[in-house]
Tab-separated table of C-alpha atoms and ligand atoms in Angstrom:
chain	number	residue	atom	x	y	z
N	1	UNK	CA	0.000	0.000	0.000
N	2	UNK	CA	1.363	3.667	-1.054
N	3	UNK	CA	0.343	6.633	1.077
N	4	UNK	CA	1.000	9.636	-1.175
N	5	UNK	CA	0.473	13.011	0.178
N	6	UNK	CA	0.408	15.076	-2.868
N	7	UNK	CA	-0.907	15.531	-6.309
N	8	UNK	CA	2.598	15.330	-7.450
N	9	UNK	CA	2.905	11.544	-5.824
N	10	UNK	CA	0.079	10.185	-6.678
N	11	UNK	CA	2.010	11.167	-10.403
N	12	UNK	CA	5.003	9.472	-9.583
N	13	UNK	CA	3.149	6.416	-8.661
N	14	UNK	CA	0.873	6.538	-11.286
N	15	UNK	CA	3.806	7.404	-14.096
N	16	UNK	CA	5.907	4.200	-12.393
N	17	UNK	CA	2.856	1.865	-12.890
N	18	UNK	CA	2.159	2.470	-16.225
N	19	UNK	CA	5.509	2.410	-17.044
N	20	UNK	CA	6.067	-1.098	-15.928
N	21	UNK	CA	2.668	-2.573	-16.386
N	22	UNK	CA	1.970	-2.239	-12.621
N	23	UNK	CA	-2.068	-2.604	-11.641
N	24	UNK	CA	-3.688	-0.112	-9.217
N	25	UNK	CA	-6.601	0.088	-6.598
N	26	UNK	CA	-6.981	3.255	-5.811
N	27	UNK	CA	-8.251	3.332	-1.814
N	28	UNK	CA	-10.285	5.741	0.543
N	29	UNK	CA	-12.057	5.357	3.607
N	30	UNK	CA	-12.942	1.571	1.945
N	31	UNK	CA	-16.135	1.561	3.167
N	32	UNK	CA	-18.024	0.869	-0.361
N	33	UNK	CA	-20.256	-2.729	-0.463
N	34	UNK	CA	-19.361	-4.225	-3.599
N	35	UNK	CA	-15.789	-4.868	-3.268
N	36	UNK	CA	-14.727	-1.592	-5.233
N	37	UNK	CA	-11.786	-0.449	-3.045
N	38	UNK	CA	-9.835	-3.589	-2.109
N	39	UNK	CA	-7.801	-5.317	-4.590
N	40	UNK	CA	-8.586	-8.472	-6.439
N	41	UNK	CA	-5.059	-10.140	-6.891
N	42	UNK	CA	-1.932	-8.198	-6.676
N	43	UNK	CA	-3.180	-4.983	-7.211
N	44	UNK	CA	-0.886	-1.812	-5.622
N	45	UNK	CA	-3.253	-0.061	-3.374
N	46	UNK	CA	-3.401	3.655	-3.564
N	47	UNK	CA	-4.611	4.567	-0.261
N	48	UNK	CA	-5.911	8.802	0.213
N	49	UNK	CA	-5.449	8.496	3.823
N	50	UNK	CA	-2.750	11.253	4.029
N	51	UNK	CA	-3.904	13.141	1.539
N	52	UNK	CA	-6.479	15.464	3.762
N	53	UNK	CA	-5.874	18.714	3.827
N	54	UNK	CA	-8.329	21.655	3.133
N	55	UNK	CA	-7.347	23.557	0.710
N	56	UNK	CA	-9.987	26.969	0.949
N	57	UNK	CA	-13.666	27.558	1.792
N	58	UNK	CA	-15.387	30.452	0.522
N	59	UNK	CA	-17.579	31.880	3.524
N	60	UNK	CA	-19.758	33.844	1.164
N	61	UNK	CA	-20.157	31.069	-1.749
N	62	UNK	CA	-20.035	27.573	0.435
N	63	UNK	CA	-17.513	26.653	-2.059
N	64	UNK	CA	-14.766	24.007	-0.623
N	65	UNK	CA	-11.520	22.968	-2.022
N	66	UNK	CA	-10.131	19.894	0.085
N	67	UNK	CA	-8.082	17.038	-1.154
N	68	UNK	CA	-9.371	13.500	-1.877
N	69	UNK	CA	-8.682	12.041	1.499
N	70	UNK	CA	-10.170	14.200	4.012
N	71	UNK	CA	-13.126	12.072	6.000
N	72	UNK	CA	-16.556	13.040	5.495
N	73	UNK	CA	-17.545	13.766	8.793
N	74	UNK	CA	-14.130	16.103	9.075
N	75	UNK	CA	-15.107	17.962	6.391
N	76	UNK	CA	-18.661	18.599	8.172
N	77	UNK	CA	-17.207	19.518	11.171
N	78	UNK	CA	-15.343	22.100	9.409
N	79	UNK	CA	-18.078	23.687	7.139
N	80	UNK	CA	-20.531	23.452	10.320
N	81	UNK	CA	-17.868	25.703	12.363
N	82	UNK	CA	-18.312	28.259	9.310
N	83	UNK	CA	-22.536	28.089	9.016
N	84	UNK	CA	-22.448	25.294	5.916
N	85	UNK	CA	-23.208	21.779	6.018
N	86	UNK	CA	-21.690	18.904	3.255
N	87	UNK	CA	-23.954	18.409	0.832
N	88	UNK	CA	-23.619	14.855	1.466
N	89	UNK	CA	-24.284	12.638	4.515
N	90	UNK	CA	-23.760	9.011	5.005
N	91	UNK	CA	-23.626	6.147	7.813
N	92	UNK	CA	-20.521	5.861	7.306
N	93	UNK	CA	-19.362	9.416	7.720
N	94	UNK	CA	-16.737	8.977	10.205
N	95	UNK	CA	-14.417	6.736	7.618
N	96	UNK	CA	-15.374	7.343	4.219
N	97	UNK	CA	-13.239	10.308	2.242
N	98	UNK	CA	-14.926	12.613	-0.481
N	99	UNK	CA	-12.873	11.331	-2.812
N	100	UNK	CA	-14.392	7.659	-2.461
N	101	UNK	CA	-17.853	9.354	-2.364
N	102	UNK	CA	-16.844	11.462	-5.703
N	103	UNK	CA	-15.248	8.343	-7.233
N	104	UNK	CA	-18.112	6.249	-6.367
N	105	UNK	CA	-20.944	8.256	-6.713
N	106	UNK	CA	-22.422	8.166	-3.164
N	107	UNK	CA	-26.017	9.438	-2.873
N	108	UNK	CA	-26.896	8.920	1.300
N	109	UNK	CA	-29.210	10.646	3.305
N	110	UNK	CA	-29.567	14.185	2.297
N	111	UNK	CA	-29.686	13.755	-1.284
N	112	UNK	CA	-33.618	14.217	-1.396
N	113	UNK	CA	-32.639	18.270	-0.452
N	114	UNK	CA	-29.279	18.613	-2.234
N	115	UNK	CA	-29.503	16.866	-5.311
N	116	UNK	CA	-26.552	13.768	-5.948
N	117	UNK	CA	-22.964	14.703	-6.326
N	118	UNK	CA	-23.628	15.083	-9.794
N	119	UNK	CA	-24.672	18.518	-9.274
N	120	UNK	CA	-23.116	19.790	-6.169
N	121	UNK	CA	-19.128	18.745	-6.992
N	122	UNK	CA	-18.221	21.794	-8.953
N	123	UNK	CA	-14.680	20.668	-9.949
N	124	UNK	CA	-12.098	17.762	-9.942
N	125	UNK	CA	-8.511	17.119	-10.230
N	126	UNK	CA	-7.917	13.385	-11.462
N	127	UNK	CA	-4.570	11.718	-11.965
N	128	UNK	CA	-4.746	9.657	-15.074
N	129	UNK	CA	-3.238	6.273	-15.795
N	130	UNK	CA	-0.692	7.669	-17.477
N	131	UNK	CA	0.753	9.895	-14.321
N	132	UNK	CA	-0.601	12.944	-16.317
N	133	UNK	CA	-2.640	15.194	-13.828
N	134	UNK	CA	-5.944	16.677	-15.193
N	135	UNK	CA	-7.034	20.255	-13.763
N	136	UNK	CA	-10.534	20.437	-13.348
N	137	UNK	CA	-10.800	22.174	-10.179
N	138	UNK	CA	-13.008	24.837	-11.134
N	139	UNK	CA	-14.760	26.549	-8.296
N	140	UNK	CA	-17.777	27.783	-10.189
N	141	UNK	CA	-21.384	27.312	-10.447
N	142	UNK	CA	-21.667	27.638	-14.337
N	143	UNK	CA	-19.097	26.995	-16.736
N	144	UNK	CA	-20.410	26.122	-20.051
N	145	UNK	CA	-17.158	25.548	-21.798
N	146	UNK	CA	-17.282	22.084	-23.877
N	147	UNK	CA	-17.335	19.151	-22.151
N	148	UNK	CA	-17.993	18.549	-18.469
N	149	UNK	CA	-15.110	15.806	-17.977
N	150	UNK	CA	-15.384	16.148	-13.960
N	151	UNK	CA	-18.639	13.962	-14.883
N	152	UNK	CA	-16.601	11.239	-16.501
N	153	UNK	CA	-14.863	10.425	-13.480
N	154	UNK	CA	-17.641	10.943	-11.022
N	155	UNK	CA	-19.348	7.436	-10.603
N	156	UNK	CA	-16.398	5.786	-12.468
N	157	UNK	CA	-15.323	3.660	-9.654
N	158	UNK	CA	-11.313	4.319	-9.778
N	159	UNK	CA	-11.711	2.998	-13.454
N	160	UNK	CA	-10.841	5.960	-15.351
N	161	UNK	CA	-8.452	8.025	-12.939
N	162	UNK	CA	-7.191	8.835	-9.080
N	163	UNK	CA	-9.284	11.481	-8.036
N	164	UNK	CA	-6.623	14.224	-6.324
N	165	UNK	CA	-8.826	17.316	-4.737
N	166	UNK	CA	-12.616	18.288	-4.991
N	167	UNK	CA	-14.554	21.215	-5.201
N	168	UNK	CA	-18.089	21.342	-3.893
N	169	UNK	CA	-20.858	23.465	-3.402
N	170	UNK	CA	-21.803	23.715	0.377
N	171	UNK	CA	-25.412	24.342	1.342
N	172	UNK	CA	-25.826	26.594	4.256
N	173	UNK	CA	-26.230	24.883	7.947
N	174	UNK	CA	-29.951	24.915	8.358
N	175	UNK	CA	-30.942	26.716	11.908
N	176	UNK	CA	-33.949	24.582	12.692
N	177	UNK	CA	-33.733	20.511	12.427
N	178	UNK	CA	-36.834	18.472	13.146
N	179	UNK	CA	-37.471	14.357	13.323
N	180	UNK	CA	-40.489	12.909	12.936
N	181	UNK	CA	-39.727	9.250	13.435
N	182	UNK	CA	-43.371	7.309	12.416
N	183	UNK	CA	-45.072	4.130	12.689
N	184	UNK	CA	-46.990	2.931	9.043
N	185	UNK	CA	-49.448	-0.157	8.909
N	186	UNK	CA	-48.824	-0.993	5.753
N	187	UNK	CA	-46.144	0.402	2.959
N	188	UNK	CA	-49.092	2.156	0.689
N	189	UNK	CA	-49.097	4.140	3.987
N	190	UNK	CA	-45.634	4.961	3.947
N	191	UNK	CA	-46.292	6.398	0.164
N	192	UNK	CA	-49.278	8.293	0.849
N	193	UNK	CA	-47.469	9.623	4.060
N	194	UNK	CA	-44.466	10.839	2.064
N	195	UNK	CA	-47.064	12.267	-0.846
N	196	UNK	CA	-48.854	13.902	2.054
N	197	UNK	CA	-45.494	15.186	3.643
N	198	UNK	CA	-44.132	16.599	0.339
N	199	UNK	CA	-47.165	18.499	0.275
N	200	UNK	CA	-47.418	20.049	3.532
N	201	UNK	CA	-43.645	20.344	3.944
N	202	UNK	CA	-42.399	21.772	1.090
N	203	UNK	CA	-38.982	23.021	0.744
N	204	UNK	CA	-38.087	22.238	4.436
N	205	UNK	CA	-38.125	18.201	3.796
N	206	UNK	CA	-34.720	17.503	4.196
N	207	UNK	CA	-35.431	13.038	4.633
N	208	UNK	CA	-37.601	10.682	3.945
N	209	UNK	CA	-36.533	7.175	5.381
N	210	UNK	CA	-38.050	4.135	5.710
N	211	UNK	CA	-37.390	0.508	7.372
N	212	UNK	CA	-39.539	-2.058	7.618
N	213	UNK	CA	-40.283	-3.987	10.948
N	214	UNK	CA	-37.545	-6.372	10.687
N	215	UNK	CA	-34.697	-4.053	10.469
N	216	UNK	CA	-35.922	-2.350	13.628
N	217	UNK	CA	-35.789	-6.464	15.284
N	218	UNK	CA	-32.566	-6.372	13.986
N	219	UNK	CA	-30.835	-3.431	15.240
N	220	UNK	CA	-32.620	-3.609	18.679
N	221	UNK	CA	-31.474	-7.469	18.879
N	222	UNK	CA	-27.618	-7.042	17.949
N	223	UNK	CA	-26.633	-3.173	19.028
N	224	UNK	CA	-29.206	-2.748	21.593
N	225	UNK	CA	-30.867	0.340	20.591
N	226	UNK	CA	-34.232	0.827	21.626
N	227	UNK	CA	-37.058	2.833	19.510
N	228	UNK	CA	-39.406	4.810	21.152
N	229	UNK	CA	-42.172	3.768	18.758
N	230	UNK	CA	-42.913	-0.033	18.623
N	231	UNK	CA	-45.488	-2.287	16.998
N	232	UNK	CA	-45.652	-1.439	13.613
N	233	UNK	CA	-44.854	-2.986	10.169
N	234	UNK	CA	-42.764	-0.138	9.028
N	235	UNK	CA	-41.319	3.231	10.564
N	236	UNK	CA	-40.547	6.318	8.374
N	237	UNK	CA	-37.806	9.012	9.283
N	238	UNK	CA	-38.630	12.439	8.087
N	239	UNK	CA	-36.264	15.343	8.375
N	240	UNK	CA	-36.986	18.872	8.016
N	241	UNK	CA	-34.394	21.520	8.006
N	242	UNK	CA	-34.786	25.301	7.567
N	243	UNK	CA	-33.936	29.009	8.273
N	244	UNK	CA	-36.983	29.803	11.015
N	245	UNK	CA	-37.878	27.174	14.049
N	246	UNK	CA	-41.157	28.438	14.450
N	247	UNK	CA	-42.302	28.494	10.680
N	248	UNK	CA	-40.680	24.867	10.504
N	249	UNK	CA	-42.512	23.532	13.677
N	250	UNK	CA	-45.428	24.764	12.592
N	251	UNK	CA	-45.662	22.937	9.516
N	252	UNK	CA	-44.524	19.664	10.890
N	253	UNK	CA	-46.787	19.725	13.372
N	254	UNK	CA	-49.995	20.558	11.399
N	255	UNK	CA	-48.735	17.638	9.049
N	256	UNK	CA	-48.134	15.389	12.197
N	257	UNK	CA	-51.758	16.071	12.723
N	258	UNK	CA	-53.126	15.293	9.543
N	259	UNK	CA	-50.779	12.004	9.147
N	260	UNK	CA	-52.239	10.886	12.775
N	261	UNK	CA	-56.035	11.734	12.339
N	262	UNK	CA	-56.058	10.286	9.015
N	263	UNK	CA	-54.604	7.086	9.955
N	264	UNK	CA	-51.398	7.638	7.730
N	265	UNK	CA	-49.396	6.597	11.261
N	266	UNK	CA	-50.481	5.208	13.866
N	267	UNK	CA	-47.466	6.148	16.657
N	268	UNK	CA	-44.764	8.343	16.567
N	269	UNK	CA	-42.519	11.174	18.037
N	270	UNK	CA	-40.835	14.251	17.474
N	271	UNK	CA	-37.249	15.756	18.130
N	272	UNK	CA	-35.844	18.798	17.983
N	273	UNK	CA	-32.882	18.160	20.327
N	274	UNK	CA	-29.587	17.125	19.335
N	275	UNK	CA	-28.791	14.259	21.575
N	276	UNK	CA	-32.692	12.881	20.533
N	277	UNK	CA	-32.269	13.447	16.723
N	278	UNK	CA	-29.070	11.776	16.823
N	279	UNK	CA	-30.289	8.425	18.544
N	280	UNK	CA	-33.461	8.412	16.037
N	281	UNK	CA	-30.920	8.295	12.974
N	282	UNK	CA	-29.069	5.477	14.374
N	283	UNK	CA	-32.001	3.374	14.507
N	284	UNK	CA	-31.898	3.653	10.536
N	285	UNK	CA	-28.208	4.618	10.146
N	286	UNK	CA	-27.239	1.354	11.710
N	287	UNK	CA	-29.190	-1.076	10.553
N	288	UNK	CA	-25.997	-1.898	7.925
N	289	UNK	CA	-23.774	-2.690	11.003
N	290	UNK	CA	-26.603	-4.972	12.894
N	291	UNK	CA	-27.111	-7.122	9.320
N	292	UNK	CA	-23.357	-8.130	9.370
N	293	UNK	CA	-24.404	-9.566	13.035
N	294	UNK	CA	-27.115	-11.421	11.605
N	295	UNK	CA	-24.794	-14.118	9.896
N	296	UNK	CA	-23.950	-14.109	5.594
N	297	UNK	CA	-25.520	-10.963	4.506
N	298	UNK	CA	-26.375	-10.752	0.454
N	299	UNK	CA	-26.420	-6.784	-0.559
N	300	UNK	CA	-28.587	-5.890	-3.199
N	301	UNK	CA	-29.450	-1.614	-3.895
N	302	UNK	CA	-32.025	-1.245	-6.137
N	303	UNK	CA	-33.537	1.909	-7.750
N	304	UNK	CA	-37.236	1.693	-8.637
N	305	UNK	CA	-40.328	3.352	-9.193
N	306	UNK	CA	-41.422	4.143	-5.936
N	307	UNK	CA	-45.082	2.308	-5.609
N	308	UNK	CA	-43.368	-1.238	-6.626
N	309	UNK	CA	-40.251	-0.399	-3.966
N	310	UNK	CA	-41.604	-2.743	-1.100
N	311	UNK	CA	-42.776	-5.555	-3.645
N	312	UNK	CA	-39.733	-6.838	-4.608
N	313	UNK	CA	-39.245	-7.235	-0.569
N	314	UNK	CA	-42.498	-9.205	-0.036
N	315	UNK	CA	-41.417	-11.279	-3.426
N	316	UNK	CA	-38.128	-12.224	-2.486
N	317	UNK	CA	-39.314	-13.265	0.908
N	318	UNK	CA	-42.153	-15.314	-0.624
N	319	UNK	CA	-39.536	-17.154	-3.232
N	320	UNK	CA	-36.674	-17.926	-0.513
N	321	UNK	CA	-38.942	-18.554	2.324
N	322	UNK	CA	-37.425	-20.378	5.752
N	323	UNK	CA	-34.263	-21.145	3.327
N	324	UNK	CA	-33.590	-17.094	4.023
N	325	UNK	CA	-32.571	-15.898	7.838
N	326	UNK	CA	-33.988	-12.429	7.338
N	327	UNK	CA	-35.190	-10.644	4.231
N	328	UNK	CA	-35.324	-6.857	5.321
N	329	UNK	CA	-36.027	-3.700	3.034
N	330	UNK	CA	-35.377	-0.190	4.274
N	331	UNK	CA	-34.010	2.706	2.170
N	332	UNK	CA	-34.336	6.066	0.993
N	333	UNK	CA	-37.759	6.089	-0.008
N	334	UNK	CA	-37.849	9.965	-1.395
N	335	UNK	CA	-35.132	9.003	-3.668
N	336	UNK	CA	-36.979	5.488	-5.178
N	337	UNK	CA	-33.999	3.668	-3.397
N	338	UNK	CA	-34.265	0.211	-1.717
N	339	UNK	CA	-31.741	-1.863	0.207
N	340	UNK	CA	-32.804	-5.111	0.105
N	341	UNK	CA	-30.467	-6.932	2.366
N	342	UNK	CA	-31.028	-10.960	2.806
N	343	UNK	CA	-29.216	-12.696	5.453
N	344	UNK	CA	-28.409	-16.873	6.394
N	345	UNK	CA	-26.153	-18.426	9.425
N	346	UNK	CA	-23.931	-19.023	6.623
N	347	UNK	CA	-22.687	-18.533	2.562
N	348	UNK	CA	-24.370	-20.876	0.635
N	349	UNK	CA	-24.420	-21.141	-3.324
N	350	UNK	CA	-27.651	-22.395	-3.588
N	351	UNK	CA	-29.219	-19.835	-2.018
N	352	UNK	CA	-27.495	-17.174	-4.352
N	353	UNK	CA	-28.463	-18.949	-6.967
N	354	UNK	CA	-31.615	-18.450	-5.971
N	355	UNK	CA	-31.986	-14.680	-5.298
N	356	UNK	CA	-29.697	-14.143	-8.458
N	357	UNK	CA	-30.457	-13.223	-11.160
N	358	UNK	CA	-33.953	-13.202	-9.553
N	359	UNK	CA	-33.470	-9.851	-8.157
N	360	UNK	CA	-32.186	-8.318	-11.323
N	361	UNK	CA	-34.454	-9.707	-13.556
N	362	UNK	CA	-37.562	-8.717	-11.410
N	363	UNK	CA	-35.607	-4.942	-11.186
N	364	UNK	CA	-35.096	-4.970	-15.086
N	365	UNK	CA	-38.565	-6.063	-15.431
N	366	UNK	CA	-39.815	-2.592	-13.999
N	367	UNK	CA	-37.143	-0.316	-15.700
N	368	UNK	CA	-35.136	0.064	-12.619
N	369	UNK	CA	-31.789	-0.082	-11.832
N	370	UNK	CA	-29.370	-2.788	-10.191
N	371	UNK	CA	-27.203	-0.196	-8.221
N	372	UNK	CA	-29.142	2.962	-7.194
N	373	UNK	CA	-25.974	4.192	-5.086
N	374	UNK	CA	-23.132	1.886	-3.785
N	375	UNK	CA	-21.922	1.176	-7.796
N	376	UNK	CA	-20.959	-1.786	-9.511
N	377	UNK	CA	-17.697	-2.783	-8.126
N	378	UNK	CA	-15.879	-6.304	-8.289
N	379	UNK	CA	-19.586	-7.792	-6.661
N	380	UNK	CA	-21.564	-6.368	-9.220
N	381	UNK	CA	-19.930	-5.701	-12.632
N	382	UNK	CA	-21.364	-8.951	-14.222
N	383	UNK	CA	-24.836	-7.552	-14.151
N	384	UNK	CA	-24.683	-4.398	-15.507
N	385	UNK	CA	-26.643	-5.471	-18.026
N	386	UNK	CA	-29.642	-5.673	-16.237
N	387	UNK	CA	-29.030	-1.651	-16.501
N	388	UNK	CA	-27.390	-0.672	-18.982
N	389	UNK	CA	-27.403	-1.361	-23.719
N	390	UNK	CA	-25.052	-3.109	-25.072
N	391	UNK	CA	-24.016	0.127	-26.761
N	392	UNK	CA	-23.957	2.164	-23.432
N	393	UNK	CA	-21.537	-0.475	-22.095
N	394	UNK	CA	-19.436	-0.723	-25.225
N	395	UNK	CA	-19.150	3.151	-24.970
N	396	UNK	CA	-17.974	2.441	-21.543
N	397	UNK	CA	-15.692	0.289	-22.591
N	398	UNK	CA	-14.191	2.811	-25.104
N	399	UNK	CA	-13.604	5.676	-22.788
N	400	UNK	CA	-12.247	2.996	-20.326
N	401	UNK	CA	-9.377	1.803	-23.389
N	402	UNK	CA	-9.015	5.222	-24.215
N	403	UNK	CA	-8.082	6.953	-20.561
N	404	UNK	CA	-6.370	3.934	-19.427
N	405	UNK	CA	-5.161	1.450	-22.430
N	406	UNK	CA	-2.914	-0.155	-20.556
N	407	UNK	CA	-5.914	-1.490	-17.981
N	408	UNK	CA	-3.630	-0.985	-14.973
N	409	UNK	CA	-6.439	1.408	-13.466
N	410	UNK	CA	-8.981	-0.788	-10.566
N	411	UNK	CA	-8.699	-3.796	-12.974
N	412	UNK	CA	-11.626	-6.228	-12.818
N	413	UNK	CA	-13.953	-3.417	-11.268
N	414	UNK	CA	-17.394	-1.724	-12.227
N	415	UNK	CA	-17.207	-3.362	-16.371
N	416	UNK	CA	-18.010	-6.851	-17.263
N	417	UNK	CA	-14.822	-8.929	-18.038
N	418	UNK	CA	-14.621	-11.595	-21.258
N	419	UNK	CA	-16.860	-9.327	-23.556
D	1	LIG	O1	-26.056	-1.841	3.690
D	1	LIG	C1	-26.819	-1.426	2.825
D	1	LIG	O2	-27.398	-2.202	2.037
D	1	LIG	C2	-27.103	0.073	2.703
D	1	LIG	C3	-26.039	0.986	3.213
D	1	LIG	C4	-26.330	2.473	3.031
D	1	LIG	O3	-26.410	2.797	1.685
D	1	LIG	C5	-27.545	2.933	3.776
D	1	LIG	O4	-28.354	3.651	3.200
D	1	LIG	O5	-27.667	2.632	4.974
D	2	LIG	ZN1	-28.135	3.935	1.214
């Protein structure tokens, strides 16, 4: 594993490589879920872990410059101490680095409010294969000159290039945060809840989670948290976040009433305080970290049209039946984003041979897509497929030979292999 702590370094490495045929993972946090960031046979790893330092903020534009290594949460801290937020939030905050979240794409919690990375990283500097270092590091909203290549290597897995340094657009820290954390009876509650909620909330919904009753077994069974709302099939997490406390808990509350007397939920409760906010999001945030306690866990992050969401849930469970642990389904509803998550005391073939290509066929079936946010990876790259034309892959496939012909670049990641 390399460590470099510059732009410059991560040339020399990169210039070395390709020179001698050398093949190259490139490494952040290495918190992704389909094998993307660790290497597959004797792969140099490429780690950002030293490369973290801030380069500016703008206080009046929310503009940051940081290298590809600085951790999420870091970052937050930072822009929180100056009255922005990341437009980005994720479980695994405290490990990831932007670059992995650039590099892969991530989409997380907030992106309901701030739109994917696709629209708030404002500029990239990428290390090619060859060592050659791309300057993309604009630090401006618009910029309509030719092509956008910073979108080339966003999503792109380590495939095309070593992300360096980001830019990206801060939002500004929102003075009023509000939970609502809800019990549904059925999921075409949880869909006329969040129709309702969209409605009556506006431009202050900032989440819209949901988990079904399992995942709340599971994470009060292996990490011992508790939920102050019980009973139900499925619980729904809505953030708001805005500029005026009173205006905000105004309109949550009115909706609160409507969702209750109309039967949309039948339990719930409200925070507004720190400490309470934070131990409502780790009933969902967790719910990752209680699966891996629950024995072989097979990942699957689907992307569909919203009303079907919870029936590929209820059909999986149906088609494995007592051969299947626990089939759970939680996700970020607003965004048409499921995790279904299916776990068994042990690996067992026959089992994946039954969920797969099950899964992806029923996902193709309805237009939707096989990897919403975590990306294709090494786990995944076989079934892109499901997802993609031929033609879209072969154009993949061109840009791939063309930015890195040599193939040293995350070899045997994100593109199907023998075609
Ligand atoms: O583990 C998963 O399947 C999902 C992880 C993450 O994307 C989440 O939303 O919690
Ligand atoms: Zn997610």
């Amino acid at each position: 594993m390399l460590k470099p702590q510059t732009t410059a370094e991560v040339s020399q490495i990169l210039r070395y490589c390709y020179e001698r045929n050398l093949a190259v993972n490139p490494q952040g946090g290495n918190t992704g879920l389909v094998g993307g960031s660790v290497p597959v046979f004797d792969e140099i790893i490429l780690s950002t872990a030293l490369m973290n330092r801030i380069i500016s903020f703008d206080k009046v534009s929310g503009i940051l410059v940081c290298q590809a290594g600085c951790i999420l949460e870091k970052l937050n801290e930072y822009v929180e101490e100056q009255g922005f937020v990341m437009p980005l939030d994720l479980g695994a905050k405290g490990s990831c680095h932007v670059g992995g979240n650039v590099a892969t794409n991530a989409g997380g919690l907030r992106l309901l409010r701030y739109g994917s990375l696709r629209g708030t990283v404002l500029g990239l500097e990428v290390v090619l294969a060859d060592g050659s270092a791309l300057d993309c590091l604009a630090s401006l909203r618009k910029d309509n000159t030719g092509y956008d290549l910073k979108q080339l290597f966003i999503g792109s897995e380590g495939t095309l290039g070593v992300i360096t340094a980001v830019s990206i657009l801060c939002p500004q820290k929102p003075k009023a945060v509000n939970l609502a954390f809800l019990g549904c009876q059925s999921f075409a509650k949880v869909l006329e809840t969040f129709t309702t909620c969209r409605a009556m909330l506006g431009e202050i919904l900032s989440a819209y989670e949901f988990m079904d009753e399992k995942c709340m077994e599971l994470v009060e069974r292996h990490l011992k948290l508790s939920s102050p709302v019980t009973g139900s099939p499925f619980y729904v997490l809505i953030e708001t976040s805005g500029s005026n406390s009173t205006h905000d808990e105004e309109k949550l509350n009115n909706f609160l009433e409507q969702a209750m007397s109309s039967g949309l939920a039948t339990d719930g409760t409200v925070a507004t305080d720190d400490k309470k906010i934070k131990a409502l999001w780790s009933l969902r945030e967790r719910i990752t970290e209680a699966l891996t306690h629950d024995g072989h866990v097979y990942k699957y992050d689907i992307s569909l049209p919203v009303g079907k969401l919870y029936d590929l849930v209820t059909d999986t469970r149906a088609r494995l039946g007592p051969r299947a642990k626990n089939v759970v389904g939680y996700g970020h509803l607003g965004d048409g984003n499921l995790h279904l998550n299916i776990t068994a005391e042990s690996y067992s073939h026959s089992l994946l041979e039954a969920i797969e290509p099950f899964v992806y066929e029923w996902t193709a079936r309805c237009n939707g897509s096989i990897s919403a946010e975590h990306g294709l990876g090494f786990k995944k790259k076989q079934f892109i497929g499901y997802s993609k034309a031929k033609e879209a892959v072969l154009l993949m496939q061109r840009f791939k030979a063309m930015l890195d012909p040599k193939g040293i670049l995350n070899p045997y990641k994100m593109l199907p292999s023998g075609s």
